[in-house]
Short mmCIF file of C-alpha atoms in Angstrom, two decimals:
data_model
loop_
_atom_site.label_atom_id
_atom_site.label_comp_id
_atom_site.label_asym_id
_atom_site.label_seq_id
_atom_site.Cartn_x
_atom_site.Cartn_y
_atom_site.Cartn_z
CA MET A 1436 -7.40 -0.06 10.35
CA ASP A 1437 -9.41 0.82 13.45
CA GLU A 1438 -12.57 1.01 11.36
CA VAL A 1439 -11.83 -2.40 9.86
CA ILE A 1440 -11.37 -3.89 13.33
CA LYS A 1441 -14.68 -2.36 14.46
CA ILE A 1442 -16.54 -3.85 11.48
CA ILE A 1443 -15.05 -7.29 12.17
CA ASN A 1444 -15.78 -7.07 15.90
CA ASP A 1445 -19.39 -6.12 15.16
CA LEU A 1446 -19.73 -9.11 12.85
CA LYS A 1447 -18.25 -11.39 15.51
CA ALA A 1448 -20.73 -10.00 18.04
CA GLY A 1449 -23.64 -10.76 15.70
CA THR A 1450 -24.30 -7.14 14.71
CA ILE A 1451 -24.77 -7.85 11.02
CA LYS A 1452 -26.02 -5.18 8.62
CA PRO A 1453 -27.99 -5.84 5.41
CA ILE A 1454 -25.59 -3.80 3.22
CA TYR A 1455 -21.81 -3.48 3.27
CA PHE A 1456 -20.57 -1.00 0.69
CA LEU A 1457 -16.77 -1.24 0.67
CA MET A 1458 -15.18 1.37 -1.58
CA GLY A 1459 -11.95 3.27 -2.11
CA GLU A 1460 -8.49 3.47 -3.67
CA GLU A 1461 -6.88 0.83 -1.41
CA PRO A 1462 -8.15 -2.64 -2.40
CA TYR A 1463 -6.42 -4.51 0.45
CA TYR A 1464 -9.01 -3.82 3.15
CA ILE A 1465 -11.90 -4.19 0.71
CA ASP A 1466 -10.65 -7.67 -0.17
CA LYS A 1467 -10.02 -8.62 3.47
CA LEU A 1468 -13.47 -7.52 4.66
CA THR A 1469 -15.19 -9.19 1.71
CA GLU A 1470 -13.26 -12.38 2.38
CA TYR A 1471 -14.12 -12.27 6.07
CA ILE A 1472 -17.84 -11.90 5.37
CA GLU A 1473 -17.76 -14.70 2.80
CA ASN A 1474 -16.01 -17.03 5.24
CA THR A 1475 -17.86 -16.34 8.48
CA ILE A 1476 -21.51 -15.33 8.03
CA LEU A 1477 -22.67 -18.73 6.80
CA THR A 1478 -21.63 -22.26 7.67
CA GLU A 1479 -20.18 -24.46 4.93
CA GLU A 1480 -23.50 -26.32 4.71
CA GLU A 1481 -25.46 -23.09 4.32
CA LYS A 1482 -23.23 -21.62 1.59
CA GLY A 1483 -24.40 -24.00 -1.13
CA PHE A 1484 -27.87 -22.50 -1.34
CA ASN A 1485 -27.35 -19.13 0.33
CA GLN A 1486 -24.09 -17.58 -0.86
CA THR A 1487 -24.00 -15.92 -4.27
CA ILE A 1488 -20.86 -14.42 -5.82
CA ILE A 1489 -21.48 -11.99 -8.68
CA TYR A 1490 -19.00 -10.00 -10.79
CA GLY A 1491 -19.78 -6.42 -11.73
CA ARG A 1492 -18.84 -6.81 -15.38
CA ASP A 1493 -21.22 -9.77 -15.80
CA THR A 1494 -24.32 -8.41 -14.11
CA THR A 1495 -26.67 -5.44 -13.69
CA ILE A 1496 -27.96 -3.60 -10.65
CA GLU A 1497 -31.38 -5.09 -11.39
CA ASP A 1498 -29.94 -8.62 -11.17
CA VAL A 1499 -28.13 -7.76 -7.94
CA ILE A 1500 -31.35 -6.47 -6.40
CA SER A 1501 -33.29 -9.50 -7.63
CA ASN A 1502 -30.76 -11.85 -6.00
CA SER A 1503 -30.81 -9.79 -2.81
CA LYS A 1504 -34.59 -9.96 -2.49
CA ARG A 1505 -34.66 -13.76 -2.41
CA TYR A 1506 -35.24 -15.44 0.93
CA PRO A 1507 -32.62 -17.77 2.39
CA MET A 1508 -33.11 -21.54 2.25
CA MET A 1509 -32.79 -23.41 5.55
CA ALA A 1510 -30.65 -20.62 6.98
CA GLU A 1511 -31.14 -17.37 8.85
CA ARG A 1512 -29.48 -15.31 6.13
CA GLN A 1513 -28.15 -15.34 2.61
CA VAL A 1514 -25.00 -13.55 1.45
CA VAL A 1515 -24.74 -11.81 -1.91
CA VAL A 1516 -21.26 -10.55 -2.83
CA VAL A 1517 -20.67 -8.25 -5.80
CA ARG A 1518 -16.99 -8.38 -6.66
CA GLU A 1519 -15.45 -5.73 -8.95
CA ALA A 1520 -18.59 -3.70 -8.24
CA GLN A 1521 -16.96 -0.55 -9.65
CA GLU A 1522 -17.93 -1.93 -13.07
CA LEU A 1523 -21.49 -0.93 -12.13
CA SER A 1524 -20.58 2.70 -11.40
CA ARG A 1525 -22.70 4.12 -14.23
CA THR A 1526 -25.91 2.58 -12.90
CA ILE A 1527 -25.12 2.37 -9.20
CA ASP A 1528 -27.77 5.01 -8.36
CA LYS A 1529 -30.43 2.41 -9.23
CA LEU A 1530 -29.55 0.78 -5.92
CA GLU A 1531 -31.21 3.67 -4.09
CA ALA A 1532 -34.68 2.11 -3.80
CA TYR A 1533 -33.26 -1.12 -2.40
CA ALA A 1534 -30.98 0.73 0.03
CA GLU A 1535 -34.02 2.56 1.36
CA ASN A 1536 -35.68 -0.73 2.29
CA PRO A 1537 -33.11 -3.55 2.23
CA GLN A 1538 -33.95 -7.22 2.71
CA LEU A 1539 -33.03 -7.87 6.34
CA THR A 1540 -32.32 -11.57 5.75
CA THR A 1541 -29.72 -10.69 3.08
CA VAL A 1542 -26.16 -9.51 3.60
CA LEU A 1543 -25.34 -7.62 0.40
CA VAL A 1544 -21.64 -6.80 -0.06
CA PHE A 1545 -20.27 -4.44 -2.70
CA ALA A 1546 -16.51 -4.63 -3.31
CA TYR A 1547 -16.26 -1.25 -5.09
CA LYS A 1548 -12.53 -0.87 -5.73
CA TYR A 1549 -10.48 2.14 -6.85
CA LYS A 1550 -13.52 4.43 -6.79
CA THR A 1551 -15.83 6.09 -4.27
CA LEU A 1552 -19.45 7.13 -4.33
CA ASP A 1553 -20.35 10.81 -4.43
CA LYS A 1554 -21.00 11.49 -0.75
CA ARG A 1555 -23.52 14.19 -1.57
CA LYS A 1556 -25.92 11.66 -3.09
CA LYS A 1557 -28.93 10.18 -1.37
CA LEU A 1558 -27.66 6.64 -1.96
CA VAL A 1559 -24.66 7.25 0.31
CA LYS A 1560 -26.88 8.51 3.12
CA LEU A 1561 -29.21 5.52 2.77
CA ILE A 1562 -26.37 2.99 2.85
CA ALA A 1563 -24.86 4.70 5.91
CA LYS A 1564 -28.26 4.65 7.62
CA HIS A 1565 -29.17 1.03 6.98
CA GLY A 1566 -25.77 -0.59 6.47
CA VAL A 1567 -22.04 -0.01 6.54
CA LEU A 1568 -20.30 2.46 4.25
CA PHE A 1569 -16.55 1.91 4.41
CA GLU A 1570 -13.94 3.91 2.50
CA SER A 1571 -10.52 2.31 2.13
CA LYS A 1572 -8.07 5.15 1.56
CA LYS A 1573 -4.63 4.73 0.00
CA MET A 1574 -1.93 4.76 2.65
CA TYR A 1575 0.89 7.29 2.42
CA ASP A 1576 4.37 5.82 1.96
CA ASN A 1577 5.51 7.18 5.33
CA GLN A 1578 2.71 5.26 7.07
CA VAL A 1579 3.50 1.86 5.56
CA GLY A 1580 6.39 0.99 7.87
CA ALA A 1581 4.23 1.32 10.98
CA TRP A 1582 1.50 -0.70 9.22
CA ILE A 1583 3.98 -3.53 8.52
CA ASN A 1584 5.05 -3.58 12.19
CA LYS A 1585 1.45 -3.73 13.37
CA LEU A 1586 0.49 -6.41 10.84
CA LEU A 1587 3.41 -8.64 11.81
CA GLN A 1588 2.82 -8.17 15.54
CA GLY A 1589 -0.72 -9.41 15.00
CA ARG A 1590 0.68 -12.49 13.27
CA GLY A 1591 3.28 -13.15 15.99
CA TYR A 1592 6.39 -11.77 14.25
CA LEU A 1593 8.77 -8.81 14.50
CA ILE A 1594 10.85 -7.13 11.80
CA GLU A 1595 14.16 -5.28 11.83
CA PRO A 1596 14.01 -1.61 10.79
CA LYS A 1597 16.24 -2.21 7.77
CA ALA A 1598 14.12 -5.13 6.57
CA ASN A 1599 11.02 -2.99 7.04
CA ALA A 1600 12.59 -0.17 5.03
CA MET A 1601 13.52 -2.59 2.23
CA LEU A 1602 9.91 -3.71 1.89
CA VAL A 1603 8.64 -0.14 1.77
CA GLU A 1604 11.35 0.87 -0.69
CA PHE A 1605 10.68 -1.95 -3.14
CA LEU A 1606 6.93 -2.40 -2.76
CA GLY A 1607 5.82 1.14 -1.87
CA ASN A 1608 2.28 1.37 -0.49
CA ASP A 1609 0.93 -1.72 -2.26
CA LEU A 1610 -0.50 -3.32 0.88
CA SER A 1611 -1.78 -6.43 -0.89
CA ARG A 1612 1.64 -7.22 -2.35
CA ILE A 1613 3.41 -6.54 0.95
CA SER A 1614 0.96 -8.80 2.79
CA ASN A 1615 1.46 -11.57 0.22
CA GLU A 1616 5.24 -11.39 0.53
CA LEU A 1617 5.02 -11.48 4.33
CA GLU A 1618 2.72 -14.51 4.14
CA LYS A 1619 5.41 -16.31 2.14
CA LEU A 1620 7.92 -15.55 4.88
CA GLN A 1621 5.52 -16.85 7.53
CA ILE A 1622 5.49 -20.24 5.80
CA ILE A 1623 9.28 -20.46 6.09
CA LEU A 1624 10.00 -18.69 9.38
CA PRO A 1625 8.84 -19.82 12.84
CA LYS A 1626 6.41 -17.73 14.86
CA GLY A 1627 8.20 -15.26 17.12
CA HIS A 1628 10.99 -14.78 14.56
CA THR A 1629 12.36 -11.30 13.90
CA ILE A 1630 12.47 -10.83 10.13
CA SER A 1631 15.87 -9.57 9.01
CA ALA A 1632 17.30 -7.99 5.87
CA ASN A 1633 18.85 -11.39 5.08
CA ASP A 1634 15.41 -13.01 5.27
CA ILE A 1635 14.10 -10.45 2.78
CA GLU A 1636 17.05 -10.98 0.42
CA TYR A 1637 17.06 -14.78 0.47
CA ASN A 1638 13.32 -15.36 0.36
CA ILE A 1639 11.85 -12.39 -1.51
CA GLY A 1640 14.75 -11.53 -3.79
CA PHE A 1641 15.66 -7.96 -2.88
CA SER A 1642 19.39 -7.47 -2.49
CA LYS A 1643 20.25 -6.14 0.96
CA ASP A 1644 23.52 -4.66 -0.31
CA PHE A 1645 22.63 -3.40 -3.78
CA ASN A 1646 19.45 -1.38 -3.60
CA VAL A 1647 18.39 2.27 -3.62
CA PHE A 1648 18.23 2.25 0.18
CA GLU A 1649 21.94 1.33 0.37
CA LEU A 1650 22.72 3.77 -2.46
CA GLN A 1651 21.17 6.59 -0.41
CA ASN A 1652 23.28 5.57 2.60
CA ALA A 1653 26.45 5.51 0.49
CA ILE A 1654 25.64 8.93 -0.96
CA GLY A 1655 24.69 10.36 2.45
CA SER A 1656 27.94 9.16 4.02
CA LYS A 1657 29.96 10.16 0.92
CA ASN A 1658 31.15 6.58 0.46
CA GLN A 1659 31.95 7.00 -3.21
CA LEU A 1660 33.36 3.50 -3.77
CA LYS A 1661 30.21 1.84 -2.48
CA ALA A 1662 27.95 4.24 -4.40
CA TYR A 1663 29.73 3.48 -7.70
CA GLN A 1664 29.61 -0.28 -6.98
CA ILE A 1665 25.85 -0.08 -6.47
CA ALA A 1666 25.48 2.05 -9.60
CA GLN A 1667 27.40 -0.58 -11.57
CA TYR A 1668 25.09 -3.29 -10.23
CA PHE A 1669 22.05 -1.21 -11.23
CA ALA A 1670 23.47 -0.69 -14.74
CA GLU A 1671 23.94 -4.46 -15.11
CA ASN A 1672 20.42 -5.18 -13.83
CA PRO A 1673 18.29 -2.41 -15.39
CA LYS A 1674 15.00 -4.34 -15.30
CA ASP A 1675 15.18 -4.73 -11.53
CA ASN A 1676 16.49 -1.19 -11.02
CA PRO A 1677 14.80 1.19 -13.49
CA MET A 1678 16.71 4.43 -13.90
CA VAL A 1679 13.57 6.54 -13.55
CA VAL A 1680 12.80 4.97 -10.15
CA THR A 1681 16.39 5.32 -8.93
CA VAL A 1682 16.57 9.02 -9.81
CA SER A 1683 13.15 9.62 -8.26
CA LEU A 1684 14.15 8.05 -4.94
CA VAL A 1685 17.53 9.83 -4.77
CA PHE A 1686 15.74 13.08 -5.62
CA SER A 1687 13.29 12.45 -2.78
CA PHE A 1688 16.22 11.79 -0.42
CA PHE A 1689 17.79 15.17 -1.16
CA VAL A 1690 14.46 16.98 -0.96
CA LYS A 1691 14.19 15.62 2.59
CA ILE A 1692 17.72 16.81 3.35
CA LEU A 1693 16.82 20.27 2.03
CA LYS A 1694 13.69 20.30 4.20
CA TYR A 1695 15.83 19.19 7.17
CA HIS A 1696 18.20 22.14 6.61
CA GLY A 1697 15.23 24.49 6.79
CA LEU A 1698 13.97 23.23 10.16
CA LYS A 1699 14.83 25.24 13.25
CA ASP A 1700 14.08 22.39 15.64
CA LYS A 1701 16.42 19.54 14.71
CA ASN A 1702 15.34 17.18 17.48
CA PRO A 1703 15.20 13.71 15.82
CA LYS A 1704 11.81 12.95 17.42
CA THR A 1705 10.39 16.12 15.88
CA VAL A 1706 12.17 15.84 12.54
CA ALA A 1707 11.39 12.18 11.73
CA PRO A 1708 7.61 12.60 11.25
CA ILE A 1709 8.13 15.84 9.31
CA LEU A 1710 10.49 14.10 6.89
CA GLY A 1711 8.33 10.98 6.83
CA VAL A 1712 11.12 8.62 7.92
CA SER A 1713 11.60 6.18 10.77
CA PRO A 1714 13.44 7.63 13.80
CA PHE A 1715 15.76 4.62 13.47
CA PHE A 1716 17.22 6.13 10.29
CA MET A 1717 17.63 9.69 11.52
CA LYS A 1718 21.35 9.12 12.12
CA ASP A 1719 21.75 8.62 8.35
CA TYR A 1720 19.96 11.89 7.67
CA ASP A 1721 22.03 13.66 10.33
CA LEU A 1722 25.21 12.47 8.56
CA ALA A 1723 23.91 13.61 5.16
CA LEU A 1724 22.96 16.98 6.67
CA ARG A 1725 26.56 17.49 7.80
CA ASN A 1726 28.04 16.27 4.51
CA TYR A 1727 25.86 18.36 2.21
CA PRO A 1728 25.36 22.09 2.94
CA MET A 1729 22.08 23.62 1.87
CA LYS A 1730 23.61 25.33 -1.19
CA LYS A 1731 25.08 22.00 -2.39
CA VAL A 1732 21.77 20.20 -1.83
CA SER A 1733 19.96 22.79 -3.95
CA SER A 1734 22.53 22.30 -6.73
CA ILE A 1735 22.15 18.50 -6.55
CA ILE A 1736 18.37 18.73 -6.77
CA ALA A 1737 18.68 20.88 -9.91
CA SER A 1738 21.07 18.34 -11.45
CA LEU A 1739 18.76 15.44 -10.58
CA ARG A 1740 15.90 17.20 -12.36
CA ASP A 1741 17.99 17.32 -15.54
CA ILE A 1742 18.98 13.66 -15.18
CA ASP A 1743 15.37 12.67 -14.60
CA VAL A 1744 14.42 14.32 -17.90
CA LYS A 1745 17.28 12.52 -19.67
CA SER A 1746 16.29 9.17 -18.12
CA LYS A 1747 12.93 9.59 -19.84
CA GLY A 1748 14.63 10.03 -23.20
CA VAL A 1749 14.22 13.78 -23.54
CA GLY A 1750 17.15 15.60 -25.13
CA ALA A 1751 19.69 12.94 -24.30
CA ASN A 1752 19.63 10.65 -27.34
CA ALA A 1753 18.66 7.72 -25.11
CA LEU A 1754 21.82 7.61 -22.99
CA PRO A 1755 22.41 4.19 -21.38
CA SER A 1756 21.66 3.78 -17.67
CA HIS A 1757 25.34 3.37 -16.86
CA ASP A 1758 26.19 6.82 -18.22
CA LEU A 1759 23.24 8.48 -16.50
CA LEU A 1760 24.07 6.84 -13.16
CA LYS A 1761 27.67 7.99 -13.48
CA GLU A 1762 26.53 11.52 -14.34
CA MET A 1763 24.22 11.49 -11.33
CA LEU A 1764 27.00 10.47 -8.92
CA VAL A 1765 29.50 12.91 -10.41
CA SER A 1766 27.00 15.76 -9.89
CA ILE A 1767 26.48 14.67 -6.28
CA PHE A 1768 30.12 14.09 -5.27
CA SER A 1769 31.77 16.91 -7.22
#
């Protein structure tokens, strides 16, 4: 995010490069930077003649270069944006000659999603020399919570730890989807509001009481009644709670508990980053640590592996979710 802020600050300060090659596995920042350049480099009056949007699947590198070599009309610059530029990956090396001597009155933007250029190639060095080469890397799941906090602070909101965890649990590291859901909340909630689990449930549709996050808490605290109630809800709503996902997340929970058992230093501030969880939730992991000795955790992990295989239809004659969920909880609580 720091690199994104630097690029935007440079643009605001008038330090505008002739090439912006935005690439990588995480499309969120590529989209945001592309959008920012489209919206700010030219005035609305200038865009009509001087802003060109091209799609990779509908063009060639030669056409992109031809458009980029044109001079602006009644403006200081023109902007050429190549969306879905990864469609040009097979011929992208043909950009080399242009990158060596780019048109200084053109701002050429490549939105090159889900892929990266080979950094050993001359093209990469030329783009870095004359323009901006930005790689948008996929964020790890354990980094997303902090990203949500920072994003909301910038927009004038706060979020409760549980609500934050719900978003990460249900949306993973899909930053674009998380941002879109938060934008919906911003329309409904006043600035300065602290987003709660209730806000998430009522406005986004994730149940605050019947989700994998609450299932983990019930399992960790050995609250069998609650765990079976959640399992019943999952069995009745299989589309919203796929068995494969449920088993995977419970498996991950116990792997963290096993890792926690193996740590000599059990200081919550030290343990939280190692486990990849928020310090706010360490009390739940502490409780699970006391409730499940290491030997039991190892046994549970082995059982969950078997259930995971069965949930994928291997050697189980397609057992219904209800039976698999019951088997999972029996193996945990027995």
